[in-house]
Amino acid sequence: MMAREQHLLLTRAVASEGPRRPVPGRLRARLHRHRRWLVPLLAVLLLAQMAAAMVTTAVQQTPTIDEPVYVATATDYLHEHRIRYNPEHPPLGKLLIAAGVAVADPHYDPSYTGTQGDVGRHLLYESGNDPWRVMLWARLPVIVLTLLFGLVAFAFARDLTGTAGGLVALALYVFSPDLIAHGSLATLDVPTAGFVLTSAWLVWRARRRPGLCLPLAGAALGAAVATKMSALPAVPVLSVLAAASVLVARRGADPHRPEPRSPLAGPAGTRPREAPSLSAHADTAGPRPGTVLSALVGAPGDRRRAVLSALAGAVAVAVVAVAVVWGAYLAVDPGLRFSPAEPVPALHGLRGRLVDLLPVPDAYRAGMRVQFGLEDYPWQGYLFGHLYTGSLWYYLPAALLVKTPLGLLALGAAGAVTLVAVRRLRPAAPYVLLPPGVLLAAAMTGSRDFGTRYALFVPMFLAVAAACVPRPGRRWTAAATAALVLFAAGSSLRTFPYYLPYSNEAFGGPARTHRLLHDSNVDWGQDLGRLADLLRQRHKGERVWLVYKGSGVPSYYGIRAADPRTVPPERVHGLLVVSDSALAKARGRLAELVAGSRPAGDVGHSISLFRR
């Protein structure tokens, strides 16, 4: 009887306390309350990590092969306001670099004559300037732009899958070794790819607000084309997608989709919506399938107006893009004068006629002629230990397999399949998959197998596609996504600060990349300063023989070395230092010298040391 009364008392006490919420529920509620500041905080932390990695890399690396050309051209823009050097690339990217060069304010001699490479070397090493300071300031605008493109990847993925998906895309973006490596250089590859990504995102958002987004998409596309001509194949692709977005907008598609808003905060005066979890897509992931076709169904007058509106949207994007190209040249020289420092090759046949028809400045057409001339040159390539002359159509896909983190490869491929397979996401598939697919196909036809820098748009779009992997009702997809993101982040952090020679774990990591690839994949001349430090600290007073491939000047950094290929092999004794790009192509005398030496270490996984 007493035991029964005690049981009743305990039961009433528990009942009076009410039901207890499980710990995960409390955690979820707490995260929801703090979401307003938690998401921006995570985004800032991810971007801060990338910024730290890029600035560290920019401070430690000497000029790569292409950078002195771009920096000298940017300096010439500032001082002489003329299109003279580097016509094979339009001026916009170099104008961005010029913003940093203007702060460095290097001494420049406009009367110096020579090739664009000679002018770059003269500016950095022969004019009394500090190349470390000039290069850092020249690289900073590209670093800032790379970080901003990270926000674009976040916003694009967030529009498709929600805030959690946006954070997945941002994490994969900021830990991409290729984006860190080339985003920390005063080059044009990351800006071009980022502008294409921005244009694709804006064309997608034009399904809701075409009047605002299509002109901005055209401006971003024009910025890409005004930075590198390799972005030209994206113009027809994004113009067609713009027409599709206009058709969807006319039908008032996506009735359940929320209004576009800032990627980091809710609309002013309203509470932010609850962020979807990694395990579920928002119901508003995209428009219902068939909306483009449904826009063409109806009375003949409606169909005619729909077609005309779609054509107007496509033309608007293309016209704005062309206007941006003209604006870039006018910003350098309002008189549009063109006096190339080096001869421009003639271009005949169909290619020549097509170039002449383009509505762009004469200097742009001349740059295209230079590009086609470079394509006709018999370049040497190196892939998986094989040296060849010409090009391999599969070079870029193979190089991307080597240099992309396995986590990003897996999630990007799964995300691409999900975009096509899942009905809610299928309308977004052309916007995420077509631009990088067409650009990659075009790049695969090129003759210069020099590196994945020609396809940096691939990791950018893969990061966006990866956000589509988590599926509603399937928690294992969220866990798998989180694990692969962490794996990609760990792989990136392990290669710090040697991002340029990165390769993933399946191919042996950065120490083995030079056995598989060459040039800007591994050794672009970036480690001359590190070599000088090593020689001072560990090999002081030793005889040094150097075969260096790059734009740096070894003597400026205190390296006293001779070229071993200019003397008989029996006279070469001491420390033999060879750039890995030169080592990949070693034949004849150099191959004989390396074969008769024993390995003695490396510098930055890009320069090999041998003892003779």
XYZ file of C-alpha atoms in Angstrom:
612
model
C 0.000 0.000 0.000
C 2.798 2.425 0.900
C 4.695 1.532 -2.277
C 1.577 2.280 -4.353
C 1.150 5.711 -2.734
C 4.793 6.525 -3.389
C 4.350 5.522 -7.043
C 1.299 7.825 -7.374
C 3.176 10.738 -5.827
C 6.117 10.267 -8.208
C 3.778 9.989 -11.196
C 2.012 13.261 -10.259
C 5.357 15.035 -9.771
C 6.575 13.973 -13.201
C 3.240 14.938 -14.772
C 3.370 18.377 -13.151
C 6.757 19.038 -14.769
C 5.299 18.489 -18.229
C 6.872 16.521 -21.068
C 10.598 16.975 -21.542
C 11.841 18.048 -24.958
C 14.664 15.939 -26.326
C 18.096 17.490 -26.441
C 18.263 17.581 -30.252
C 15.006 19.520 -30.328
C 16.370 22.092 -27.890
C 19.555 22.366 -29.948
C 17.559 22.873 -33.133
C 15.448 25.570 -31.504
C 18.540 27.324 -30.187
C 20.154 27.262 -33.632
C 16.958 28.688 -35.098
C 16.967 31.558 -32.594
C 20.575 32.423 -33.401
C 20.314 31.895 -37.150
C 20.335 35.634 -37.889
C 23.979 35.898 -36.857
C 25.120 32.245 -37.072
C 24.969 31.953 -40.883
C 26.885 35.194 -41.550
C 29.414 34.166 -38.901
C 30.037 30.798 -40.559
C 30.343 32.449 -43.968
C 32.803 35.012 -42.638
C 34.898 32.322 -40.949
C 35.070 30.261 -44.131
C 36.026 33.262 -46.229
C 38.552 34.414 -43.618
C 40.262 31.025 -43.841
C 40.501 31.360 -47.604
C 41.739 34.943 -47.346
C 44.470 33.921 -44.904
C 45.590 31.090 -47.190
C 45.671 33.323 -50.272
C 47.470 36.229 -48.603
C 50.066 33.858 -47.127
C 50.607 32.337 -50.557
C 50.804 35.763 -52.212
C 53.414 36.956 -49.714
C 55.645 33.895 -50.048
C 55.603 33.268 -53.809
C 57.809 34.952 -56.386
C 56.282 35.993 -59.749
C 54.902 33.187 -61.862
C 55.545 33.045 -65.596
C 52.531 35.116 -66.717
C 52.295 37.629 -63.878
C 55.072 40.080 -64.910
C 53.396 40.468 -68.305
C 50.032 41.351 -66.769
C 51.552 43.660 -64.159
C 53.660 45.497 -66.735
C 50.646 45.851 -69.038
C 48.537 47.174 -66.153
C 51.289 49.682 -65.327
C 51.398 50.781 -68.959
C 47.624 51.297 -68.844
C 48.049 53.566 -65.818
C 50.889 55.660 -67.199
C 50.437 55.666 -70.976
C 46.733 54.867 -71.488
C 47.382 52.712 -74.536
C 46.712 49.178 -75.800
C 50.232 48.070 -76.618
C 51.211 44.944 -74.683
C 49.431 41.620 -74.213
C 46.685 42.130 -76.837
C 45.779 38.422 -76.670
C 43.832 39.191 -73.496
C 41.265 42.010 -73.210
C 42.027 44.750 -70.673
C 39.416 44.346 -67.912
C 41.319 41.825 -65.778
C 44.498 43.885 -66.081
C 42.575 47.015 -65.139
C 41.612 45.238 -61.906
C 45.276 44.383 -61.321
C 46.087 48.027 -62.075
C 44.050 49.059 -59.022
C 46.638 47.349 -56.837
C 49.582 48.511 -58.958
C 48.403 52.105 -58.520
C 48.821 51.754 -54.753
C 52.304 50.246 -55.129
C 53.172 53.087 -57.563
C 56.258 51.456 -59.118
C 58.732 53.428 -61.200
C 58.008 52.805 -64.886
C 60.067 53.631 -67.963
C 57.697 53.949 -70.946
C 60.619 54.348 -73.352
C 61.886 50.828 -72.681
C 61.403 48.617 -75.734
C 61.173 44.858 -75.966
C 58.705 42.029 -75.790
C 55.986 42.033 -73.163
C 58.036 39.548 -71.149
C 61.078 41.832 -71.304
C 58.996 44.795 -70.125
C 57.689 42.820 -67.145
C 61.169 41.744 -66.106
C 62.493 45.299 -66.526
C 59.680 46.702 -64.374
C 60.168 44.255 -61.499
C 63.936 43.781 -61.434
C 65.679 46.552 -63.360
C 63.814 49.748 -62.462
C 64.632 50.073 -58.763
C 61.287 48.627 -57.618
C 60.692 46.091 -54.860
C 59.160 43.089 -56.702
C 57.772 41.645 -53.438
C 55.797 44.810 -52.736
C 54.656 45.343 -56.335
C 53.469 41.752 -56.707
C 51.603 41.721 -53.401
C 49.632 44.831 -54.290
C 48.985 43.529 -57.811
C 47.624 40.272 -56.382
C 45.335 41.809 -53.758
C 42.517 42.834 -56.175
C 42.325 39.263 -57.486
C 42.251 37.951 -53.915
C 39.326 40.234 -53.056
C 37.492 39.244 -56.229
C 38.011 35.540 -55.496
C 36.416 35.994 -52.060
C 33.431 37.807 -53.591
C 32.908 34.957 -56.033
C 32.716 32.685 -53.002
C 29.654 34.658 -51.901
C 28.197 34.167 -55.389
C 28.638 30.387 -55.061
C 26.937 30.588 -51.647
C 24.027 32.629 -53.007
C 23.577 30.434 -56.092
C 23.452 27.232 -54.028
C 21.220 28.866 -51.426
C 18.715 29.813 -54.106
C 18.583 26.173 -55.173
C 18.578 24.288 -51.877
C 18.472 26.676 -48.913
C 20.970 28.131 -46.472
C 22.576 24.840 -45.473
C 23.231 24.016 -49.117
C 24.751 27.451 -49.566
C 27.179 26.767 -46.725
C 28.128 23.432 -48.312
C 28.936 25.171 -51.599
C 30.879 27.923 -49.851
C 32.929 25.423 -47.826
C 33.875 23.441 -50.930
C 34.706 26.664 -52.748
C 36.977 28.139 -50.082
C 38.878 24.870 -49.611
C 39.499 24.297 -53.330
C 43.324 24.268 -53.728
C 43.108 25.361 -57.366
C 40.975 28.386 -56.491
C 43.268 29.316 -53.596
C 46.388 28.877 -55.752
C 45.234 30.923 -58.737
C 43.104 33.318 -56.685
C 46.291 34.495 -54.978
C 48.020 35.402 -58.253
C 47.792 38.488 -60.453
C 46.382 36.442 -63.332
C 43.110 36.325 -65.261
C 41.814 32.772 -64.825
C 39.861 33.096 -61.561
C 38.246 36.437 -62.524
C 37.051 34.978 -65.832
C 35.565 31.854 -64.237
C 33.993 33.858 -61.413
C 32.299 36.284 -63.775
C 30.808 33.351 -65.715
C 29.504 31.871 -62.446
C 27.988 35.236 -61.506
C 26.278 35.550 -64.886
C 24.796 32.043 -64.629
C 23.438 32.811 -61.153
C 21.864 36.077 -62.284
C 20.286 34.417 -65.324
C 18.752 31.864 -62.934
C 17.381 34.621 -60.724
C 15.945 36.298 -63.819
C 13.179 33.683 -63.693
C 11.701 35.904 -60.980
C 12.907 39.408 -61.898
C 14.145 39.518 -65.500
C 14.069 43.302 -65.731
C 16.668 43.639 -62.987
C 18.718 40.454 -63.318
C 19.218 40.137 -67.075
C 21.159 43.420 -67.500
C 23.319 42.466 -64.511
C 23.844 38.998 -66.003
C 24.922 40.604 -69.273
C 27.346 42.852 -67.411
C 28.893 39.868 -65.606
C 29.124 37.911 -68.854
C 30.708 40.916 -70.545
C 33.218 41.177 -67.710
C 34.218 37.544 -68.326
C 34.615 38.090 -72.069
C 36.464 41.365 -71.437
C 38.934 39.496 -69.201
C 39.700 36.407 -71.308
C 38.495 35.441 -74.766
C 38.128 31.828 -73.649
C 34.788 32.864 -72.095
C 33.239 33.574 -75.523
C 31.523 30.140 -75.794
C 29.487 31.058 -72.706
C 27.796 33.953 -74.551
C 25.349 31.872 -76.662
C 24.733 29.449 -73.788
C 23.782 32.112 -71.267
C 21.821 34.064 -73.878
C 19.640 31.007 -74.550
C 19.201 30.440 -70.809
C 18.219 34.095 -70.482
C 15.484 33.535 -73.067
C 14.253 30.524 -71.080
C 14.190 32.607 -67.890
C 12.069 35.250 -69.604
C 9.550 32.610 -70.698
C 9.303 31.290 -67.145
C 8.902 34.814 -65.772
C 6.061 35.518 -68.217
C 4.159 32.498 -66.975
C 4.536 33.614 -63.373
C 6.254 30.337 -62.534
C 7.375 29.274 -59.099
C 4.239 30.338 -57.175
C 5.620 28.855 -53.948
C 9.136 30.163 -54.298
C 10.136 32.960 -51.889
C 11.126 36.330 -53.245
C 14.852 36.755 -53.899
C 16.692 38.261 -50.960
C 20.159 38.820 -49.630
C 22.142 35.587 -49.325
C 23.123 36.379 -45.738
C 20.042 37.941 -44.158
C 16.273 38.156 -44.399
C 14.337 41.112 -45.805
C 14.404 44.313 -43.824
C 11.768 44.403 -41.125
C 10.965 40.690 -41.251
C 12.092 37.665 -39.340
C 14.450 35.392 -41.276
C 12.971 32.184 -42.566
C 14.042 28.951 -40.967
C 17.108 27.552 -42.642
C 16.527 24.127 -44.186
C 18.604 21.340 -42.730
C 21.246 19.446 -44.685
C 18.905 16.480 -44.801
C 16.089 18.195 -46.669
C 15.576 20.398 -49.673
C 13.272 23.344 -49.388
C 9.989 22.896 -51.234
C 10.909 26.060 -53.069
C 14.048 24.606 -54.663
C 12.964 25.531 -58.171
C 10.107 26.001 -60.588
C 7.833 23.170 -61.623
C 9.008 21.361 -64.751
C 7.385 22.279 -68.048
C 7.006 25.982 -67.376
C 9.116 26.990 -70.394
C 6.982 24.880 -72.706
C 3.787 26.057 -71.063
C 4.751 29.633 -71.875
C 4.449 28.741 -75.552
C 0.979 27.228 -75.149
C -1.966 29.483 -75.693
C -3.368 31.874 -78.244
C -1.143 32.721 -81.260
C -0.814 36.307 -80.053
C 0.373 35.161 -76.639
C 2.867 32.783 -78.195
C 4.212 35.531 -80.433
C 4.628 37.916 -77.528
C 6.316 35.190 -75.463
C 8.794 34.404 -78.242
C 9.550 38.091 -78.807
C 10.085 38.649 -75.095
C 12.442 35.669 -74.905
C 14.427 36.915 -77.901
C 14.594 40.366 -76.345
C 15.992 38.904 -73.131
C 18.660 36.924 -74.998
C 19.621 39.939 -77.110
C 19.753 42.191 -74.032
C 22.265 39.902 -72.335
C 24.451 39.749 -75.451
C 24.239 43.507 -76.108
C 25.155 44.421 -72.540
C 28.066 41.969 -72.691
C 29.399 43.578 -75.862
C 28.952 47.031 -74.307
C 31.105 45.983 -71.338
C 33.845 44.843 -73.738
C 33.823 48.239 -75.444
C 33.789 49.962 -72.068
C 36.919 48.087 -70.957
C 38.886 49.296 -73.978
C 37.526 52.827 -73.655
C 38.604 52.896 -70.009
C 42.207 52.350 -71.126
C 42.179 54.697 -74.118
C 39.102 56.741 -75.076
C 40.664 57.127 -78.527
C 40.783 53.306 -78.989
C 44.289 53.516 -80.450
C 46.067 50.227 -80.969
C 49.832 50.042 -81.475
C 50.983 46.472 -80.694
C 54.568 46.077 -79.512
C 54.828 42.728 -81.310
C 53.495 41.622 -84.710
C 49.913 40.377 -84.929
C 49.583 37.297 -87.154
C 47.194 37.325 -90.075
C 44.156 35.078 -89.919
C 42.611 33.683 -93.095
C 39.754 31.410 -93.998
C 36.502 30.976 -92.091
C 38.055 31.872 -88.738
C 39.308 35.161 -90.125
C 35.934 36.074 -91.577
C 34.145 35.246 -88.323
C 36.577 37.366 -86.304
C 36.038 40.304 -88.658
C 32.265 40.061 -88.137
C 32.411 40.391 -84.343
C 31.077 43.738 -83.044
C 34.140 44.401 -80.880
C 37.066 46.872 -81.001
C 39.902 46.286 -83.481
C 42.272 45.491 -80.617
C 39.963 42.664 -79.511
C 39.991 41.199 -83.010
C 43.776 41.468 -83.078
C 43.909 39.612 -79.775
C 41.794 36.823 -81.244
C 44.232 36.552 -84.154
C 47.086 36.219 -81.647
C 45.164 33.524 -79.789
C 44.512 31.532 -82.955
C 48.183 31.909 -83.848
C 49.148 30.468 -80.470
C 46.745 27.578 -81.033
C 48.600 26.692 -84.235
C 51.937 26.419 -82.423
C 53.215 22.854 -81.701
C 53.335 23.036 -77.886
C 54.673 20.237 -75.711
C 52.496 18.630 -73.069
C 53.138 16.270 -70.164
C 50.583 13.892 -68.683
C 51.125 10.919 -66.369
C 54.854 10.825 -67.116
C 54.426 11.010 -70.894
C 55.950 13.930 -72.830
C 54.236 14.647 -76.134
C 53.969 17.311 -78.825
C 50.531 18.656 -79.656
C 47.495 18.217 -77.430
C 45.368 15.453 -75.957
C 41.609 15.952 -75.984
C 41.299 14.283 -72.557
C 44.099 16.287 -70.926
C 41.881 18.693 -68.966
C 39.496 16.037 -67.567
C 42.497 13.946 -66.522
C 44.240 16.929 -64.921
C 41.051 17.888 -63.079
C 40.789 14.358 -61.678
C 44.301 14.746 -60.279
C 43.983 18.271 -58.879
C 40.427 18.384 -57.523
C 39.843 17.196 -53.924
C 38.156 13.807 -53.837
C 35.382 15.159 -51.632
C 34.543 17.843 -54.180
C 34.710 15.366 -57.062
C 32.335 12.960 -55.331
C 29.846 15.579 -54.170
C 29.968 17.495 -57.462
C 29.300 14.371 -59.525
C 26.489 13.273 -57.191
C 25.041 16.785 -57.279
C 25.039 16.813 -61.078
C 23.133 13.510 -61.115
C 20.710 14.849 -58.515
C 20.031 17.977 -60.554
C 18.992 15.841 -63.493
C 17.161 13.139 -61.544
C 15.173 15.105 -58.948
C 12.066 16.731 -60.361
C 12.155 19.845 -58.180
C 15.763 20.571 -59.119
C 15.644 19.607 -62.782
C 14.808 23.128 -64.056
C 18.063 24.369 -62.495
C 20.209 21.726 -64.218
C 20.873 23.714 -67.428
C 21.951 26.783 -65.443
C 24.420 24.808 -63.308
C 25.660 22.218 -65.803
C 25.541 23.741 -69.295
C 27.925 26.728 -68.875
C 30.829 24.710 -67.400
C 30.118 21.806 -69.764
C 30.300 23.951 -72.895
C 33.345 25.879 -71.666
C 35.148 22.650 -70.768
C 34.359 21.137 -74.177
C 35.730 24.260 -75.868
C 38.862 24.263 -73.698
C 39.480 20.579 -74.523
C 39.908 21.513 -78.187
C 42.805 23.864 -77.354
C 46.419 23.054 -78.138
C 47.944 24.313 -74.865
C 47.931 21.524 -72.280
C 49.388 23.703 -69.543
C 47.105 23.248 -66.562
C 43.705 23.238 -64.917
C 43.806 27.036 -64.805
C 42.010 26.901 -68.161
C 39.075 25.171 -66.439
C 38.732 26.853 -63.032
C 35.008 27.247 -63.665
C 34.689 23.482 -63.066
C 35.398 23.511 -59.286
C 33.229 26.642 -58.930
C 30.167 25.064 -60.548
C 30.871 21.694 -58.912
C 30.653 23.382 -55.516
C 27.188 24.723 -56.406
C 26.039 21.351 -57.740
C 27.306 19.620 -54.588
C 24.749 21.538 -52.508
C 22.021 19.452 -54.170
C 23.210 16.107 -52.771
C 21.314 16.028 -49.407
C 17.823 14.618 -50.021
C 14.631 15.118 -48.008
C 13.888 12.202 -45.753
C 17.311 10.628 -46.266
C 19.503 11.626 -43.365
C 22.421 9.539 -44.588
C 22.899 11.984 -47.473
C 23.422 14.806 -44.967
C 25.958 12.763 -43.035
C 27.771 11.757 -46.223
C 27.847 15.368 -47.405
C 29.278 16.606 -44.120
C 31.940 13.859 -44.132
C 33.017 14.603 -47.702
C 33.155 18.351 -47.050
C 35.406 17.715 -44.050
C 37.545 15.363 -46.141
C 37.973 18.030 -48.839
C 38.823 20.641 -46.199
C 41.423 18.370 -44.595
C 42.996 17.622 -47.958
C 43.290 21.343 -48.664
C 44.692 22.215 -45.263
C 47.361 19.517 -45.523
C 48.833 21.109 -48.661
C 49.205 24.582 -47.066
C 50.992 26.712 -48.225
C 51.921 24.818 -51.421
C 48.598 24.990 -53.241
C 49.835 25.214 -56.835
C 51.343 21.669 -56.897
C 48.336 20.118 -55.120
C 47.048 16.701 -56.159
C 44.506 14.632 -54.268
C 45.181 11.527 -52.198
C 44.331 9.108 -55.012
C 47.348 10.386 -56.949
C 49.826 10.637 -54.100
C 49.446 14.239 -52.932
C 51.535 17.332 -53.760
C 54.891 15.569 -53.485
C 54.052 13.370 -56.492
C 52.239 15.838 -58.739
C 55.378 16.607 -60.769
C 55.459 12.958 -61.879
C 51.993 13.353 -63.427
C 51.679 16.950 -64.655
C 53.804 20.022 -65.348
C 53.706 23.800 -65.888
C 51.044 25.722 -63.927
C 49.791 22.463 -62.384
C 53.017 22.150 -60.399
C 55.818 24.566 -61.150
C 55.103 27.995 -62.577
C 58.304 29.606 -61.296
C 56.697 30.494 -57.938
C 59.337 29.116 -55.569
C 62.473 31.024 -56.519
C 62.362 32.987 -53.247
C 61.958 29.813 -51.183
C 64.918 28.302 -53.041
C 67.053 31.316 -52.158
C 66.140 30.940 -48.469
C 67.005 27.236 -48.528
C 70.383 27.816 -50.176
C 71.296 30.479 -47.605
C 70.245 28.340 -44.645
C 71.453 24.853 -45.607
C 73.813 25.074 -48.584
C 75.794 28.224 -47.983
C 79.079 28.229 -49.892
C 78.229 25.189 -52.040
C 78.569 25.117 -55.817
C 75.067 25.439 -57.278
C 73.944 24.504 -60.779
C 70.488 25.774 -61.726
C 67.951 25.029 -64.457
C 65.092 27.392 -63.630
C 61.849 27.759 -65.607
C 60.104 30.988 -64.703
C 60.025 34.763 -64.941
C 62.035 35.490 -61.810
C 65.653 36.637 -61.870
C 67.712 34.294 -59.631
C 70.521 36.791 -59.032
C 68.057 39.318 -57.557
C 67.290 36.855 -54.764
C 70.970 36.204 -54.097
C 71.205 32.913 -55.996
C 74.654 32.478 -57.557
C 74.390 29.560 -59.943
C 75.481 28.423 -63.395
C 73.597 26.544 -66.098
C 74.857 22.924 -66.108
C 73.876 22.484 -69.758
C 76.611 24.890 -70.899
C 79.569 22.855 -69.629
C 80.701 19.231 -70.034
C 78.908 16.824 -67.622
C 82.132 15.863 -65.857
C 82.504 19.446 -64.623
C 79.106 19.522 -62.940
C 79.688 18.767 -59.257
C 77.813 20.002 -56.210
C 74.108 20.834 -55.916
C 71.997 20.462 -59.056
C 68.699 22.408 -58.849
C 66.041 21.810 -61.520
C 62.547 23.256 -61.858
C 60.054 20.421 -62.108
C 58.576 21.866 -65.313
C 62.050 21.596 -66.860
C 62.550 18.172 -65.278
C 59.386 16.857 -66.930
C 60.813 17.756 -70.337
C 64.404 16.746 -69.555
C 66.101 15.262 -72.580
C 69.694 15.043 -73.755
C 72.268 16.750 -71.543
C 69.881 17.575 -68.683
C 68.480 14.038 -68.575
C 72.012 12.679 -68.442
C 72.927 14.984 -65.562
C 69.823 14.039 -63.549
C 70.372 10.320 -64.177
C 73.910 10.615 -62.784
C 72.772 12.382 -59.604
C 71.049 11.333 -56.409
C 67.931 13.064 -55.034
C 68.605 15.644 -52.304
C 65.130 17.046 -51.531
C 62.802 19.602 -53.039
C 61.528 23.169 -52.598
C 57.772 23.693 -52.383
C 57.141 20.455 -54.332
C 58.038 22.416 -57.478
C 61.860 22.465 -57.603
C 63.939 19.284 -57.242
C 67.409 19.123 -55.710
C 70.080 16.602 -56.690
C 73.581 15.907 -55.444
C 76.441 15.207 -57.882
